[in-house]
Amino acid sequence: MSRPVFATIDQQALRHNLAIARQAAPGARVWSVVKANAYGHGLARVWESLAQTDGFALLNMEEAILLRDSGWRKPILLLEGFFHAEDLQLIDRYRLTTSVHSNWQIKALAEARLSAPVDIYLKVNSGMNRLGFRPEQAHGAYQKLRALENVGDITLMAHFADAENPEGLIAPLQRIERAAEGLAIPRSLSNSACTLWHPEAHYDWVRPGIILYGASPSGDWQDIASTGLKPVMTLNSEIIGIQQLSRGDGVGYGYRYHAQQEQRIGVVACGYADGYPRHAPTGTPVCVDGVMTQVVGAVSMDMITVDLTSCPQAGIGSTVELWGEQVKIDQVAKAAGTVGYELMCALAPRVPVRVI
Ligand SMILES: *Cc1c(COP(=O)(O)O)cnc(C)c1O
């Protein structure tokens, strides 16, 4: 291998995290959310580790077809529904469940020639104002769908804008009650944050995503510290250079960091072209030979520089964990002003991946 950077995907951690999601919502069935190539972990790589799930939820037709072609026979949910009326032919052929969030989709369902009825997730706008029918439109949409012979089971679906907040579901759940009045149909409302923290929203099917990969829906890893969730993705590299700095010496592009005293710096083969966030500032945690230390200076395309003051034994070839078990992806994300979701999704194609 030419460069020492690599990612590791831990299948056992995936199975374990799915079991934790199930325990958190014992009365519900589980859609494992594997959109965005399983949050950057690689759908083809990970889906079998999640095969204990009741269904997979995603949004690309290509990903749904990959699962069917790989032998997955149980439900698949298209979270954003179909994007064009022609997609209904593939939904029919691959027996997919689809969300319906707009009137044009109902019309397309009415006009399509299908071999069997399609199961529908009727999407209600919880107040987030992305996709979905307003509460007062939900009944009409339901009645129209119910009358179509192309439509099978109908489930009420919603998604929340602020589920990390203990009070964040109060108003949205009222809107959903209004939409669901008089409709005796199953519900699917809960993302990871609701699965962990809002049992009042569990209902029939929960839809955890980020917790399956062992990161926090709130962006703060301490919020999941007591859950037993395990990080699935580890990003490792090695030290490929050492610099001995004198007081006042600058490091990296823009000399964004200056040594306050004599200081040893390690150069790590990992940069933003590998998916490490360019905005990670001096102070972002990193682990060298099992010892916690920090990034210093600017992240460049292919390298970062780290402080070796706390690890005098480290040298060329020392192992570096950018994120994983010791350095939580949420900690790196927070330092860089983003969330673990973005970092895992942005793992670069050039990084080799090992599955264990
Ligand atoms: C992405 C997504 C989820 C999963 O969200 P997490 O925060 O990763 O658990 C659930 N439902 C819908 C509609 C989504 O788009």
Coordinates of C-alpha atoms and ligand atoms in Angstrom, one line a residue:
M1 CA 0.0 0.0 0.0
S2 CA 1.5 3.3 -1.0
R3 CA 0.0 5.7 1.6
P4 CA -0.6 4.6 5.2
V5 CA -4.1 6.1 5.5
F6 CA -7.0 3.6 5.8
A7 CA -10.4 3.3 7.2
T8 CA -11.7 0.2 9.1
I9 CA -15.4 -0.8 9.2
D10 CA -16.3 -2.9 12.2
Q11 CA -19.2 -5.3 11.4
Q12 CA -19.6 -6.5 14.9
A13 CA -20.1 -2.9 16.0
L14 CA -22.9 -2.5 13.4
R15 CA -24.7 -5.6 14.7
H16 CA -24.3 -4.4 18.3
N17 CA -25.6 -0.9 17.5
L18 CA -28.7 -2.3 15.7
A19 CA -29.4 -4.4 18.8
I20 CA -29.1 -1.3 21.0
A21 CA -31.5 0.6 18.7
R22 CA -34.0 -2.3 19.0
Q23 CA -33.7 -2.3 22.8
A24 CA -34.3 1.4 22.9
A25 CA -37.6 1.0 21.0
P26 CA -38.7 -2.5 22.0
G27 CA -42.3 -2.3 20.7
A28 CA -41.3 -1.0 17.2
R29 CA -40.0 -2.5 14.0
V30 CA -36.8 -1.0 12.7
W31 CA -35.9 0.6 9.4
S32 CA -32.1 0.8 9.3
V33 CA -31.3 4.0 7.5
V34 CA -28.6 3.3 4.9
K35 CA -28.9 6.3 2.7
A36 CA -25.8 8.1 1.3
N37 CA -24.0 4.8 0.8
A38 CA -24.7 3.8 4.4
Y39 CA -23.5 7.2 5.7
G40 CA -20.2 6.8 3.9
H41 CA -19.5 3.2 5.2
G42 CA -20.4 1.5 1.9
L43 CA -23.8 0.0 1.5
A44 CA -22.5 -3.2 -0.2
R45 CA -20.0 -3.6 2.7
V46 CA -22.3 -3.1 5.6
W47 CA -25.9 -4.3 4.7
E48 CA -25.3 -7.9 5.7
S49 CA -24.2 -6.9 9.2
L50 CA -27.6 -5.2 9.5
A51 CA -29.6 -8.1 8.2
Q52 CA -31.4 -8.5 11.5
T53 CA -33.2 -5.3 10.7
D54 CA -36.9 -5.4 9.6
G55 CA -36.2 -3.1 6.6
F56 CA -33.7 -0.8 5.0
A57 CA -34.5 2.9 4.3
L58 CA -32.6 4.9 1.7
L59 CA -33.3 7.3 -1.1
N60 CA -31.4 6.3 -4.2
M61 CA -33.0 3.9 -6.6
E62 CA -29.5 2.5 -7.3
E63 CA -29.0 1.7 -3.7
A64 CA -32.4 -0.1 -3.5
I65 CA -31.5 -2.1 -6.6
L66 CA -28.1 -3.0 -5.1
L67 CA -29.9 -4.5 -2.0
R68 CA -32.4 -6.5 -4.1
D69 CA -29.6 -7.7 -6.4
S70 CA -27.6 -8.8 -3.4
G71 CA -30.5 -10.9 -2.1
W72 CA -32.3 -8.7 0.4
R73 CA -36.0 -9.7 0.2
K74 CA -37.5 -7.8 3.1
P75 CA -38.9 -4.2 2.9
I76 CA -37.0 -1.3 1.4
L77 CA -38.4 2.2 2.0
L78 CA -37.6 5.2 -0.3
L79 CA -37.5 8.0 2.2
E80 CA -38.0 10.8 -0.3
G81 CA -40.4 8.9 -2.5
F82 CA -40.0 8.8 -6.2
F83 CA -38.6 11.7 -8.1
H84 CA -40.2 11.1 -11.5
A85 CA -43.4 9.2 -12.5
E86 CA -41.3 6.7 -14.5
D87 CA -39.6 5.6 -11.2
L88 CA -42.9 3.8 -10.3
Q89 CA -41.9 1.0 -12.8
L90 CA -38.8 0.3 -10.8
I91 CA -40.7 0.6 -7.5
D92 CA -43.1 -2.1 -8.9
R93 CA -40.3 -4.3 -10.3
Y94 CA -38.2 -4.2 -7.1
R95 CA -41.1 -4.2 -4.7
L96 CA -40.2 -1.0 -2.9
T97 CA -42.2 0.9 -0.3
T98 CA -42.3 4.6 -1.2
S99 CA -43.0 7.8 0.7
V100 CA -45.6 10.1 -0.9
H101 CA -45.2 13.8 0.0
S102 CA -46.9 15.7 -2.9
N103 CA -50.0 15.6 -5.0
W104 CA -48.2 15.0 -8.2
Q105 CA -47.1 11.7 -6.8
I106 CA -50.7 10.7 -6.0
K107 CA -51.6 11.5 -9.6
A108 CA -48.7 9.5 -10.9
L109 CA -49.8 6.5 -8.8
A110 CA -53.3 6.8 -10.2
E111 CA -52.0 6.7 -13.7
A112 CA -49.3 4.1 -13.5
R113 CA -49.8 0.5 -14.7
L114 CA -48.3 -1.7 -12.0
S115 CA -48.3 -5.4 -11.4
A116 CA -49.2 -5.2 -7.8
P117 CA -50.2 -2.5 -5.2
V118 CA -47.4 -0.5 -3.7
D119 CA -47.1 0.2 0.0
I120 CA -47.1 3.9 0.8
Y121 CA -45.6 6.1 3.5
L122 CA -47.8 9.2 3.6
K123 CA -45.5 12.0 4.6
V124 CA -46.8 14.7 6.9
N125 CA -45.0 18.0 7.4
S126 CA -44.3 18.1 11.1
G127 CA -43.5 21.8 10.9
M128 CA -40.0 21.3 9.5
N129 CA -41.3 22.6 6.1
R130 CA -39.2 20.3 4.0
L131 CA -41.3 17.5 2.5
G132 CA -44.8 16.5 3.3
F133 CA -48.5 17.4 3.4
R134 CA -49.7 20.0 5.9
P135 CA -51.8 18.4 8.7
E136 CA -55.1 19.7 7.1
Q137 CA -54.2 18.2 3.8
A138 CA -53.3 14.8 5.2
H139 CA -56.9 13.4 5.2
G140 CA -57.6 14.3 1.6
A141 CA -54.3 12.8 0.5
Y142 CA -55.1 9.6 2.5
Q143 CA -58.6 9.3 0.9
K144 CA -57.2 9.8 -2.6
L145 CA -54.5 7.2 -2.0
R146 CA -56.9 4.7 -0.3
A147 CA -59.1 4.8 -3.4
L148 CA -56.4 3.7 -5.8
E149 CA -56.0 0.1 -6.7
N150 CA -52.3 0.7 -7.1
V151 CA -52.0 1.4 -3.4
G152 CA -51.4 -1.2 -0.7
D153 CA -50.8 -0.5 3.0
I154 CA -50.5 3.1 4.0
T155 CA -48.4 4.2 7.0
L156 CA -48.2 7.8 8.3
M157 CA -44.7 9.2 8.3
A158 CA -43.1 12.3 9.7
H159 CA -39.7 13.6 10.5
F160 CA -38.7 16.1 13.1
A161 CA -36.5 19.2 13.0
D162 CA -35.4 19.3 16.6
A163 CA -35.6 15.8 18.1
E164 CA -32.4 16.4 20.1
N165 CA -34.3 18.9 22.2
P166 CA -36.3 17.4 25.1
E167 CA -39.2 19.8 24.3
G168 CA -38.6 19.5 20.5
L169 CA -41.5 17.1 19.8
I170 CA -44.3 18.9 21.6
A171 CA -45.6 21.1 18.8
P172 CA -44.8 18.7 16.0
L173 CA -46.6 15.8 17.7
Q174 CA -49.7 18.0 18.0
R175 CA -49.5 18.7 14.3
I176 CA -49.2 14.9 13.6
E177 CA -52.2 14.2 15.9
R178 CA -54.2 16.7 13.9
A179 CA -53.1 15.0 10.6
A180 CA -53.9 11.5 11.9
E181 CA -57.3 12.3 13.4
G182 CA -59.6 9.5 12.5
L183 CA -56.9 7.6 10.6
A184 CA -56.3 4.2 12.1
I185 CA -53.0 3.5 10.3
P186 CA -49.5 2.7 11.6
R187 CA -47.0 5.5 12.2
S188 CA -43.3 5.9 11.6
L189 CA -41.9 9.1 13.1
S190 CA -38.6 8.4 14.9
N191 CA -35.1 9.1 13.7
S192 CA -32.1 8.2 16.0
A193 CA -32.7 11.0 18.4
C194 CA -36.3 9.9 18.9
T195 CA -35.4 6.3 19.1
L196 CA -33.0 7.1 22.0
W197 CA -34.8 9.9 23.7
H198 CA -38.5 10.1 22.7
P199 CA -40.4 6.9 23.5
E200 CA -43.6 8.8 23.0
A201 CA -42.8 8.9 19.3
H202 CA -41.8 5.3 18.7
Y203 CA -45.1 3.9 17.4
D204 CA -44.8 1.1 14.8
W205 CA -41.6 1.6 12.9
V206 CA -38.5 3.6 14.0
R207 CA -35.9 4.9 11.5
P208 CA -32.5 5.1 13.2
G209 CA -29.6 6.1 11.1
I210 CA -26.6 7.8 12.8
I211 CA -26.7 5.6 15.9
L212 CA -26.2 2.4 13.8
Y213 CA -22.8 3.9 12.9
G214 CA -22.1 4.7 16.6
A215 CA -22.2 8.5 16.5
S216 CA -24.4 11.0 18.3
P217 CA -27.6 12.5 16.7
S218 CA -27.0 15.6 18.9
G219 CA -23.4 16.1 17.7
D220 CA -22.2 15.7 21.3
W221 CA -20.6 12.2 21.9
Q222 CA -21.3 12.5 25.7
D223 CA -25.0 12.3 24.9
I224 CA -24.5 8.7 23.8
A225 CA -21.7 7.8 26.2
S226 CA -24.0 5.7 28.4
T227 CA -25.8 3.9 25.6
G228 CA -23.0 1.4 24.8
L229 CA -23.0 2.4 21.1
K230 CA -19.7 1.6 19.4
P231 CA -18.1 3.5 16.6
V232 CA -18.2 1.6 13.3
M233 CA -15.7 3.6 11.3
T234 CA -12.1 4.1 12.3
L235 CA -9.8 6.4 10.3
N236 CA -6.1 5.6 10.8
S237 CA -2.8 6.7 9.4
E238 CA 0.8 7.0 10.3
I239 CA 3.4 9.6 11.1
I240 CA 5.5 10.1 8.0
G241 CA 7.7 13.0 9.1
I242 CA 9.0 14.7 12.2
Q243 CA 10.0 18.4 12.7
Q244 CA 11.8 19.9 15.6
L245 CA 10.6 23.4 16.1
S246 CA 12.2 26.3 17.9
R247 CA 10.2 29.0 19.7
G248 CA 8.5 31.2 17.1
D249 CA 8.7 28.7 14.2
G250 CA 5.5 28.5 12.1
V251 CA 3.8 25.3 10.8
G252 CA 1.9 24.6 7.6
Y253 CA 0.0 26.9 5.2
G254 CA -0.4 30.4 6.4
Y255 CA 1.8 29.6 9.4
R256 CA -1.4 29.2 11.3
Y257 CA 0.4 27.8 14.3
H258 CA 3.6 29.0 15.9
A259 CA 5.6 27.1 18.5
Q260 CA 5.7 28.7 22.0
Q261 CA 8.8 26.8 22.8
E262 CA 10.9 23.9 21.6
Q263 CA 8.4 21.5 20.2
R264 CA 8.3 18.2 18.2
I265 CA 5.7 18.0 15.5
G266 CA 4.6 14.9 13.7
V267 CA 3.4 15.0 10.1
V268 CA 0.5 12.6 9.5
A269 CA -0.5 11.2 6.0
C270 CA -4.1 12.3 6.0
G271 CA -5.7 15.6 4.8
Y272 CA -8.9 17.0 3.5
A273 CA -8.7 15.0 0.3
D274 CA -9.1 11.9 2.5
G275 CA -12.1 13.4 4.2
Y276 CA -10.5 14.9 7.2
P277 CA -12.2 18.3 7.8
R278 CA -10.2 21.3 6.5
H279 CA -11.8 23.5 9.2
A280 CA -10.4 21.4 12.1
P281 CA -8.5 24.0 14.1
T282 CA -5.4 23.7 16.3
G283 CA -6.6 21.7 19.3
T284 CA -8.7 19.2 17.5
P285 CA -8.0 15.8 19.3
V286 CA -6.0 13.1 17.6
C287 CA -4.4 9.9 19.1
V288 CA -0.8 9.0 18.4
D289 CA 0.4 5.6 19.6
G290 CA -2.5 5.4 22.0
V291 CA -1.8 8.9 23.5
M292 CA -4.2 11.7 23.1
T293 CA -2.8 14.9 21.5
Q294 CA -3.9 17.6 19.1
V295 CA -3.7 18.9 15.6
V296 CA -1.6 22.1 15.2
G297 CA -1.8 24.4 12.2
A298 CA -3.8 24.2 9.0
V299 CA -5.1 20.9 7.6
S300 CA -3.7 20.5 4.1
M301 CA -4.9 18.4 1.2
D302 CA -2.8 15.3 2.1
M303 CA -1.3 16.0 5.5
I304 CA -1.9 17.3 9.0
T305 CA 0.6 18.3 11.6
V306 CA 0.2 17.1 15.3
D307 CA 1.8 18.1 18.5
L308 CA 4.1 15.3 19.9
T309 CA 4.8 16.9 23.3
S310 CA 2.7 14.3 25.1
C311 CA 4.1 11.4 23.1
P312 CA 7.9 11.7 23.1
Q313 CA 8.2 8.0 22.1
A314 CA 6.4 8.6 18.8
G315 CA 8.3 8.7 15.6
I316 CA 8.1 7.8 11.9
G317 CA 5.6 5.0 11.5
S318 CA 3.7 5.6 14.7
T319 CA 0.1 4.8 14.3
V320 CA -2.4 7.7 14.3
E321 CA -6.1 7.5 15.0
L322 CA -8.0 10.4 13.4
W323 CA -11.3 9.1 14.6
G324 CA -12.6 5.8 16.0
E325 CA -12.7 4.3 19.5
Q326 CA -10.3 6.7 21.2
V327 CA -11.1 9.9 19.3
K328 CA -14.8 10.2 18.8
I329 CA -15.9 11.3 15.4
D330 CA -18.3 13.7 17.1
Q331 CA -15.3 15.4 18.9
V332 CA -13.5 16.0 15.6
A333 CA -16.7 17.2 14.0
K334 CA -17.5 19.6 16.9
A335 CA -14.0 21.1 16.8
A336 CA -14.4 21.6 13.0
G337 CA -17.9 23.2 13.4
T338 CA -19.8 20.3 11.8
V339 CA -21.4 17.0 12.8
G340 CA -20.3 13.3 12.7
Y341 CA -22.8 12.7 9.9
E342 CA -20.9 14.9 7.5
L343 CA -17.5 13.5 8.3
M344 CA -18.5 9.9 7.8
C345 CA -20.4 10.7 4.6
A346 CA -17.3 12.5 3.3
L347 CA -14.8 9.7 3.7
A348 CA -12.9 10.1 0.4
P349 CA -13.0 7.3 -2.3
R350 CA -9.2 7.3 -2.3
V351 CA -9.0 6.0 1.3
P352 CA -8.7 2.2 1.3
V353 CA -11.3 0.4 3.5
R354 CA -10.8 -2.7 5.6
V355 CA -13.7 -4.6 6.9
I356 CA -13.3 -6.5 10.1
Ligands
LIG1 C1 -31.9 10.4 7.5 C2 -33.3 10.2 7.9 C3 -33.5 9.4 9.1 C4 -32.3 9.0 10.0 O1 -31.8 10.1 10.7 P1 -30.7 9.9 11.8 O2 -30.7 11.2 12.5 O3 -29.5 9.6 11.1 O4 -31.2 8.8 12.7 C5 -34.8 9.1 9.4 N1 -35.8 9.5 8.7 C6 -35.6 10.3 7.6 C7 -36.8 10.7 6.8 C8 -34.4 10.6 7.2 O5 -34.2 11.3 6.0

